[in-house]
Short mmCIF file of C-alpha atoms in Angstrom, two decimals:
data_model
loop_
_atom_site.label_atom_id
_atom_site.label_comp_id
_atom_site.label_asym_id
_atom_site.label_seq_id
_atom_site.Cartn_x
_atom_site.Cartn_y
_atom_site.Cartn_z
CA MET A 1 0.00 0.00 0.00
CA ASN A 2 1.63 3.24 -1.12
CA LEU A 3 0.46 6.03 1.16
CA ALA A 4 2.61 9.13 1.36
CA PRO A 5 4.77 9.10 4.48
CA ALA A 6 4.33 11.69 7.19
CA HIS A 7 7.37 13.46 8.56
CA VAL A 8 7.98 13.99 12.27
CA ALA A 9 9.07 17.62 12.36
CA GLY A 10 9.10 17.95 16.14
CA ALA A 11 8.91 15.85 19.29
CA GLY A 12 8.50 16.87 22.91
CA MET A 13 7.69 15.38 26.31
CA VAL A 14 7.31 16.27 29.93
CA ARG A 15 8.96 13.87 32.33
CA PHE A 16 6.70 10.99 33.29
CA GLY A 17 6.06 10.56 37.00
CA LYS A 18 3.59 11.29 39.77
CA TYR A 19 2.42 14.90 39.90
CA PRO A 20 0.38 16.74 42.54
CA ALA A 21 -3.28 17.56 41.95
CA ASP A 22 -2.59 21.13 40.82
CA VAL A 23 -0.58 19.80 37.86
CA THR A 24 -3.55 19.07 35.62
CA LEU A 25 -3.92 16.95 32.51
CA GLU A 26 -4.20 20.15 30.49
CA ARG A 27 -0.99 21.54 31.95
CA LEU A 28 0.93 18.37 31.15
CA ALA A 29 -0.40 18.31 27.58
CA VAL A 30 0.39 21.98 26.97
CA GLY A 31 3.95 21.46 28.23
CA ALA A 32 4.61 18.57 25.84
CA ALA A 33 2.91 20.37 22.93
CA ARG A 34 4.98 23.51 23.36
CA ALA A 35 8.16 21.43 23.48
CA ALA A 36 7.23 19.65 20.24
CA LEU A 37 6.30 22.90 18.48
CA ALA A 38 9.57 24.50 19.56
CA ASP A 39 11.49 21.46 18.34
CA ALA A 40 9.78 21.81 14.95
CA GLY A 41 10.29 25.57 14.84
CA ALA A 42 6.52 25.91 14.38
CA ASP A 43 4.18 28.54 15.70
CA LEU A 44 0.52 28.00 16.53
CA GLY A 45 -0.68 29.67 13.35
CA GLN A 46 1.00 26.95 11.26
CA VAL A 47 -0.94 24.08 12.90
CA ASP A 48 -3.96 22.83 10.94
CA ALA A 49 -5.42 20.36 13.44
CA LEU A 50 -4.94 18.65 16.78
CA SER A 51 -5.23 14.90 17.49
CA VAL A 52 -5.29 13.87 21.17
CA GLY A 53 -5.04 10.44 22.78
CA HIS A 54 -6.22 9.93 26.37
CA VAL A 55 -8.19 7.39 28.41
CA PHE A 56 -9.24 8.99 31.68
CA GLY A 57 -9.26 12.63 30.58
CA GLY A 58 -13.03 13.05 30.45
CA PRO A 59 -15.21 14.54 27.71
CA VAL A 60 -13.54 16.69 25.03
CA ALA A 61 -10.19 16.72 26.82
CA GLY A 62 -8.51 17.63 23.52
CA GLN A 63 -10.64 20.74 23.16
CA ARG A 64 -9.77 21.76 26.72
CA VAL A 65 -6.10 21.42 25.87
CA ALA A 66 -6.54 23.31 22.60
CA ALA A 67 -8.18 26.22 24.40
CA GLN A 68 -5.31 26.51 26.87
CA LEU A 69 -2.72 26.07 24.15
CA GLY A 70 -4.18 28.74 21.88
CA LEU A 71 -5.44 26.34 19.20
CA ASP A 72 -9.13 26.89 19.91
CA GLY A 73 -11.33 26.71 16.86
CA ARG A 74 -9.13 24.19 15.00
CA PRO A 75 -10.30 20.68 14.21
CA VAL A 76 -9.70 18.54 17.33
CA SER A 77 -10.22 14.77 17.59
CA ASN A 78 -10.11 12.70 20.78
CA HIS A 79 -9.00 9.06 20.75
CA GLU A 80 -9.55 6.37 23.38
CA ASN A 81 -8.08 2.95 22.64
CA TYR A 82 -6.83 2.28 26.16
CA CYS A 83 -3.02 1.91 26.11
CA ALA A 84 -2.98 2.39 22.33
CA SER A 85 -4.75 5.76 22.51
CA GLY A 86 -1.69 7.94 21.83
CA ALA A 87 -0.64 5.81 18.86
CA THR A 88 -4.22 5.84 17.55
CA ALA A 89 -4.05 9.65 17.63
CA VAL A 90 -0.84 9.40 15.59
CA ARG A 91 -2.67 7.17 13.11
CA GLU A 92 -5.48 9.72 12.76
CA ALA A 93 -2.94 12.42 11.91
CA TRP A 94 -1.07 10.16 9.49
CA VAL A 95 -4.30 9.30 7.65
CA ALA A 96 -5.35 12.98 7.49
CA LEU A 97 -2.00 13.96 6.00
CA ALA A 98 -2.09 11.11 3.48
CA ALA A 99 -5.61 12.16 2.46
CA GLY A 100 -4.49 15.74 1.89
CA LEU A 101 -6.88 17.14 4.52
CA HIS A 102 -4.09 18.80 6.50
CA ASP A 103 -0.39 19.54 6.17
CA VAL A 104 0.63 20.13 9.80
CA VAL A 105 -1.01 18.20 12.64
CA LEU A 106 -0.09 18.37 16.32
CA VAL A 107 -0.52 15.01 18.08
CA ILE A 108 -0.64 14.80 21.88
CA GLY A 109 -0.86 11.77 24.12
CA VAL A 110 -1.65 12.65 27.73
CA GLU A 111 -2.82 11.09 30.98
CA LYS A 112 -3.21 12.11 34.61
CA MET A 113 -3.62 8.79 36.43
CA THR A 114 -2.53 9.40 40.01
CA ASP A 115 -5.71 11.22 40.98
CA ARG A 116 -8.01 8.98 38.91
CA ILE A 117 -6.72 5.42 39.37
CA SER A 118 -6.40 3.40 42.58
CA GLY A 119 -4.59 0.09 42.17
CA GLY A 120 -4.21 -1.59 38.79
CA VAL A 121 -6.26 -0.81 35.69
CA ARG A 122 -9.15 -3.15 34.92
CA PRO A 123 -11.45 -4.08 32.03
CA ASP A 124 -14.76 -2.25 31.63
CA PRO A 125 -17.04 -3.11 34.58
CA GLY A 126 -19.58 -4.61 32.18
CA ASP A 127 -17.04 -7.02 30.67
CA LEU A 128 -17.37 -10.64 31.81
CA ASP A 129 -13.68 -10.77 32.73
CA ALA A 130 -14.18 -7.86 35.13
CA ALA A 131 -17.25 -9.52 36.63
CA VAL A 132 -15.17 -12.55 37.68
CA GLY A 133 -12.40 -10.39 39.16
CA TYR A 134 -9.90 -10.33 36.31
CA VAL A 135 -7.17 -7.69 36.56
CA MET A 136 -4.35 -7.09 34.08
CA ALA A 137 -1.63 -8.28 36.47
CA ALA A 138 -3.38 -11.63 36.92
CA GLY A 139 -3.69 -12.16 33.19
CA HIS A 140 0.01 -11.53 32.63
CA ALA A 141 0.95 -13.71 35.59
CA MET A 142 -0.93 -16.59 33.93
CA SER A 143 0.91 -15.78 30.71
CA ALA A 144 4.27 -16.00 32.51
CA ARG A 145 3.45 -19.31 34.18
CA ARG A 146 2.28 -20.81 30.89
CA TYR A 147 5.38 -19.52 29.08
CA MET A 148 7.74 -21.05 31.64
CA ALA A 149 5.91 -24.37 31.46
CA ASP A 150 5.86 -24.47 27.66
CA HIS A 151 9.38 -23.24 26.89
CA GLY A 152 11.45 -24.09 29.96
CA ALA A 153 12.07 -20.39 30.63
CA THR A 154 13.16 -19.41 34.12
CA ARG A 155 11.88 -16.74 36.45
CA GLU A 156 15.31 -15.10 36.21
CA GLN A 157 15.08 -14.86 32.42
CA ILE A 158 11.71 -13.09 32.62
CA ALA A 159 13.01 -10.72 35.31
CA ALA A 160 15.94 -9.82 33.02
CA VAL A 161 13.53 -7.67 30.99
CA ALA A 162 13.05 -5.33 33.95
CA VAL A 163 16.79 -5.16 34.65
CA LYS A 164 17.47 -4.29 31.00
CA ASN A 165 14.81 -1.63 30.69
CA HIS A 166 15.79 0.10 33.94
CA ALA A 167 19.41 0.12 32.74
CA HIS A 168 18.30 1.85 29.55
CA SER A 169 16.23 4.49 31.35
CA VAL A 170 19.28 5.77 33.25
CA HIS A 171 20.00 7.68 30.04
CA ASN A 172 16.44 9.01 29.52
CA PRO A 173 15.73 12.38 31.18
CA PHE A 174 11.98 11.92 30.60
CA ALA A 175 11.77 8.57 32.42
CA GLN A 176 9.86 8.19 35.67
CA TYR A 177 12.66 5.99 37.05
CA GLN A 178 16.30 6.67 36.19
CA LYS A 179 18.16 4.20 38.38
CA PRO A 180 19.45 0.73 37.49
CA ILE A 181 18.10 -2.27 39.37
CA ALA A 182 19.67 -5.66 40.06
CA LEU A 183 18.18 -9.02 39.20
CA GLU A 184 17.94 -9.80 42.92
CA GLN A 185 15.76 -6.71 43.42
CA VAL A 186 13.28 -7.90 40.79
CA LEU A 187 13.15 -11.41 42.22
CA GLY A 188 12.80 -10.15 45.79
CA ALA A 189 10.22 -7.44 45.16
CA ARG A 190 6.78 -7.57 46.72
CA GLN A 191 4.67 -10.12 44.91
CA ILE A 192 1.74 -8.79 42.86
CA ALA A 193 0.48 -11.90 41.05
CA GLU A 194 2.70 -14.95 41.24
CA PRO A 195 5.25 -15.18 39.65
CA LEU A 196 5.29 -11.43 38.92
CA GLY A 197 6.45 -8.93 41.52
CA LEU A 198 6.29 -5.17 41.78
CA LEU A 199 9.25 -4.57 39.45
CA ASP A 200 7.73 -6.79 36.76
CA CYS A 201 4.83 -4.31 36.51
CA SER A 202 4.66 -0.87 34.93
CA PRO A 203 3.75 1.93 37.36
CA ILE A 204 0.80 4.28 37.62
CA SER A 205 2.06 7.46 35.95
CA ASP A 206 1.22 10.97 34.83
CA GLY A 207 2.69 12.53 31.72
CA ALA A 208 2.37 13.80 28.17
CA ALA A 209 4.18 13.48 24.87
CA ALA A 210 3.63 15.26 21.57
CA VAL A 211 4.79 15.19 17.96
CA VAL A 212 4.32 17.52 15.01
CA LEU A 213 3.48 15.51 11.89
CA CYS A 214 3.82 17.11 8.47
CA SER A 215 3.23 16.32 4.84
CA PRO A 216 5.99 17.40 2.42
CA ALA A 217 4.01 20.61 1.93
CA GLY A 218 3.90 21.01 5.70
CA LEU A 219 7.67 20.72 5.92
CA ARG A 220 7.98 23.51 3.36
CA ARG A 221 5.52 25.60 5.38
CA LEU A 222 7.78 25.21 8.42
CA GLY A 223 10.88 25.92 6.36
CA LEU A 224 12.42 22.53 7.09
CA SER A 225 14.75 20.79 4.67
CA GLY A 226 17.13 17.89 4.80
CA PRO A 227 16.37 14.45 6.22
CA VAL A 228 13.46 14.37 8.68
CA PRO A 229 12.30 11.05 10.24
CA ARG A 230 9.30 9.56 8.45
CA VAL A 231 6.25 7.64 9.60
CA LEU A 232 5.91 5.00 6.90
CA GLY A 233 2.77 3.39 8.27
CA VAL A 234 0.57 3.04 11.34
CA GLY A 235 -1.25 -0.26 11.64
CA LEU A 236 -4.33 -0.80 13.80
CA VAL A 237 -6.02 -4.11 14.51
CA SER A 238 -8.48 -5.31 17.14
CA GLY A 239 -8.78 -8.54 19.06
CA ALA A 240 -10.54 -11.37 17.24
CA VAL A 241 -13.12 -13.67 18.81
CA GLN A 242 -11.49 -16.88 20.09
CA THR A 243 -13.06 -20.35 20.20
CA GLY A 244 -11.85 -23.38 22.10
CA LEU A 245 -9.06 -23.40 24.67
CA GLY A 246 -6.36 -22.00 22.38
CA ASP A 247 -2.84 -20.99 23.39
CA LEU A 248 -2.63 -18.29 26.04
CA ASN A 249 0.56 -16.90 24.50
CA ALA A 250 -0.24 -17.39 20.81
CA GLU A 251 -0.35 -13.58 20.29
CA ASP A 252 -2.19 -13.88 17.01
CA VAL A 253 -3.29 -10.27 17.45
CA SER A 254 0.39 -9.26 17.49
CA ARG A 255 1.05 -11.32 14.37
CA ARG A 256 -1.81 -9.57 12.57
CA ALA A 257 -0.60 -6.17 13.79
CA GLY A 258 2.85 -6.94 12.46
CA GLU A 259 1.47 -7.99 9.09
CA GLU A 260 -0.42 -4.69 8.92
CA ALA A 261 2.79 -2.79 9.69
CA TRP A 262 4.82 -4.57 7.02
CA LYS A 263 2.05 -4.11 4.43
CA LEU A 264 1.62 -0.39 5.07
CA SER A 265 5.30 0.48 5.34
CA GLY A 266 6.94 -1.86 2.84
CA ILE A 267 9.43 -2.68 5.61
CA GLY A 268 9.96 -6.29 6.68
CA PRO A 269 10.66 -7.58 10.19
CA ASP A 270 14.29 -8.36 9.32
CA GLU A 271 14.85 -4.66 8.52
CA ILE A 272 13.92 -3.29 11.96
CA ASP A 273 16.86 -1.85 13.93
CA LEU A 274 15.10 -1.12 17.23
CA VAL A 275 11.72 -1.56 18.90
CA GLU A 276 9.72 0.41 21.42
CA MET A 277 7.55 -2.35 22.89
CA HIS A 278 4.49 -2.13 25.13
CA ASP A 279 6.07 -3.84 28.15
CA CYS A 280 3.27 -3.26 30.66
CA PHE A 281 4.67 -6.39 32.34
CA THR A 282 7.99 -8.16 31.79
CA ILE A 283 6.37 -11.17 30.15
CA ALA A 284 4.44 -8.90 27.76
CA GLU A 285 7.63 -7.70 26.07
CA ILE A 286 8.68 -11.31 25.53
CA VAL A 287 5.51 -12.78 24.05
CA ARG A 288 4.69 -9.73 21.93
CA MET A 289 8.13 -9.64 20.33
CA GLU A 290 7.61 -13.29 19.45
CA GLY A 291 4.11 -12.62 18.15
CA LEU A 292 5.46 -9.95 15.81
CA GLY A 293 7.99 -12.42 14.45
CA LEU A 294 10.93 -10.31 15.62
CA VAL A 295 12.18 -12.99 18.03
CA PRO A 296 11.98 -16.77 17.43
CA HIS A 297 9.04 -18.47 19.12
CA GLY A 298 9.88 -19.61 22.63
CA GLN A 299 13.23 -17.79 22.74
CA GLY A 300 12.21 -14.32 23.92
CA ALA A 301 13.09 -14.88 27.57
CA ALA A 302 16.47 -16.30 26.66
CA TRP A 303 17.12 -13.37 24.31
CA ALA A 304 16.49 -10.94 27.17
CA ALA A 305 18.73 -12.81 29.60
CA ASP A 306 21.51 -13.15 27.01
CA GLY A 307 21.52 -9.43 26.19
CA HIS A 308 20.23 -9.73 22.63
CA THR A 309 17.48 -7.14 23.27
CA ALA A 310 19.72 -4.73 25.22
CA LEU A 311 21.56 -1.73 23.82
CA GLY A 312 24.42 -3.13 21.74
CA GLY A 313 22.55 -6.42 21.22
CA ARG A 314 21.07 -7.99 18.09
CA LEU A 315 17.77 -6.09 18.34
CA PRO A 316 17.56 -3.39 21.06
CA VAL A 317 14.12 -3.25 22.67
CA ASN A 318 12.91 -0.28 24.72
CA PRO A 319 16.02 1.91 24.71
CA SER A 320 13.79 4.53 26.37
CA GLY A 321 13.30 2.27 29.38
CA GLY A 322 9.88 1.16 28.21
CA LEU A 323 6.73 1.27 30.26
CA LEU A 324 8.44 -0.54 33.14
CA SER A 325 10.87 2.32 33.74
CA ARG A 326 9.93 5.32 31.58
CA GLY A 327 6.43 4.98 33.06
CA HIS A 328 2.98 4.30 31.62
CA PRO A 329 0.50 7.18 31.61
CA VAL A 330 -1.72 5.11 29.36
CA GLY A 331 -2.91 7.74 26.88
CA ALA A 332 0.59 9.19 26.50
CA THR A 333 2.54 5.99 25.89
CA GLY A 334 2.03 5.66 22.13
CA ALA A 335 3.07 9.26 21.51
CA ALA A 336 6.08 8.85 23.79
CA GLN A 337 7.19 5.85 21.74
CA VAL A 338 7.06 7.95 18.56
CA CYS A 339 9.12 10.65 20.29
CA GLU A 340 11.73 8.02 21.15
CA LEU A 341 11.83 6.64 17.61
CA THR A 342 12.24 10.18 16.30
CA TRP A 343 15.23 10.90 18.53
CA GLN A 344 16.78 7.52 17.75
CA LEU A 345 16.44 8.03 13.98
CA ARG A 346 17.86 11.54 14.28
CA GLY A 347 20.82 10.10 16.20
CA THR A 348 20.19 12.42 19.15
CA ALA A 349 19.24 9.91 21.87
CA GLY A 350 22.46 10.35 23.84
CA GLY A 351 23.56 7.49 26.06
CA ARG A 352 20.69 5.27 24.92
CA GLN A 353 21.38 5.78 21.20
CA VAL A 354 21.12 2.67 19.00
CA GLU A 355 24.07 2.99 16.67
CA GLY A 356 23.24 3.13 12.99
CA ALA A 357 19.47 3.07 13.54
CA ARG A 358 17.66 3.50 10.23
CA THR A 359 14.29 1.79 10.73
CA ALA A 360 12.25 1.34 13.92
CA LEU A 361 8.94 0.01 15.16
CA ALA A 362 6.67 0.96 18.06
CA TYR A 363 3.98 -1.39 19.37
CA CYS A 364 1.07 -0.68 21.74
CA LYS A 365 -1.61 -3.07 22.98
CA GLY A 366 -4.61 -1.56 24.68
CA GLY A 367 -7.23 -3.25 26.82
CA THR A 368 -8.96 -6.61 26.84
CA VAL A 369 -12.35 -7.79 25.64
CA ASN A 370 -13.74 -11.05 26.99
CA GLY A 371 -13.68 -13.82 24.41
CA THR A 372 -11.12 -12.11 22.16
CA ASP A 373 -7.33 -12.00 22.07
CA GLY A 374 -7.11 -8.30 22.97
CA GLY A 375 -8.56 -4.86 22.60
CA SER A 376 -6.60 -2.67 20.19
CA VAL A 377 -3.05 -3.01 18.85
CA THR A 378 -1.08 -0.35 16.99
CA THR A 379 2.18 -0.68 15.10
CA VAL A 380 4.11 2.40 14.00
CA VAL A 381 6.95 1.95 11.50
CA MET A 382 9.40 4.81 11.06
CA ALA A 383 12.54 5.35 9.01
CA ARG A 384 15.39 7.79 8.79
#
């Protein structure tokens, strides 16, 4: 499929973390947006539209942000796809640019969770899984136990994902946590859902990330020339209805999301130089990389323990620190991943830079729906 690529002219974030009540969702979003606009050298008058991803922001959160930012009156769209909301907002902008509707679109992913969420996130109260007490941590704990039984993986190998991602985030000034952790800390952390402990789980976070997407005409409007990172394609698939017992870790939804990414971008899995993966839990990074076909089936845990997915390894995964360490304000995560890919492809990621990075992929999986293999999954493919 030959859609015109969008160019990422600017990227900006506010540090993810836990903010007091007077630091509102709107304030976080405006901070990230202004950083992205400054990075692009764009002023408000050059922005055609605003696309906003959020989950718990309430009605017309994007319009509230636009009013405070000075973009009132422009077309604003709000996107809720649980953890894939920010990336879905990126997709909306990419489609609008490809269609010729706009030339410069500001995309914001934002979430203020600490004053809205108590404990872990759950399915919709009306979903059958929620009715029987299902929580995300329990689902991923079952995934980990099944993976260890099926592939002979060890608890230490799964915990290595957290050690790796925290090591990466030491070099990320926007990360919620910027300290390395030892394997013994992961294994000894307070248990959440056996075998997963506290450090196997992404935190409750506040934060915002933004990117300025442009068509070629938009780049000319901003006066930008030379190589600018490109969004080649943004895939979006939803969970399919499952019958029978199936395989808990089959990740067919990830396979389909990967196929969508390769079709839209013309890039194959063997051409990807780095991945920003939705590691809401340690085991999630492992099984989703396998589902995408980027890691051989049953070898993801061993790859993590052997350093293949670390900086300097065969395929670096989550150089930003990922959700486990950068943090996971759910609506902001997809936009933050695109910021990271932008900096990596520019070669400006500092101590977490993947050398020679030319192509990259970001993956988000949002929510669950009883009887299906997931809620929404996005795949963003970018190139230098």
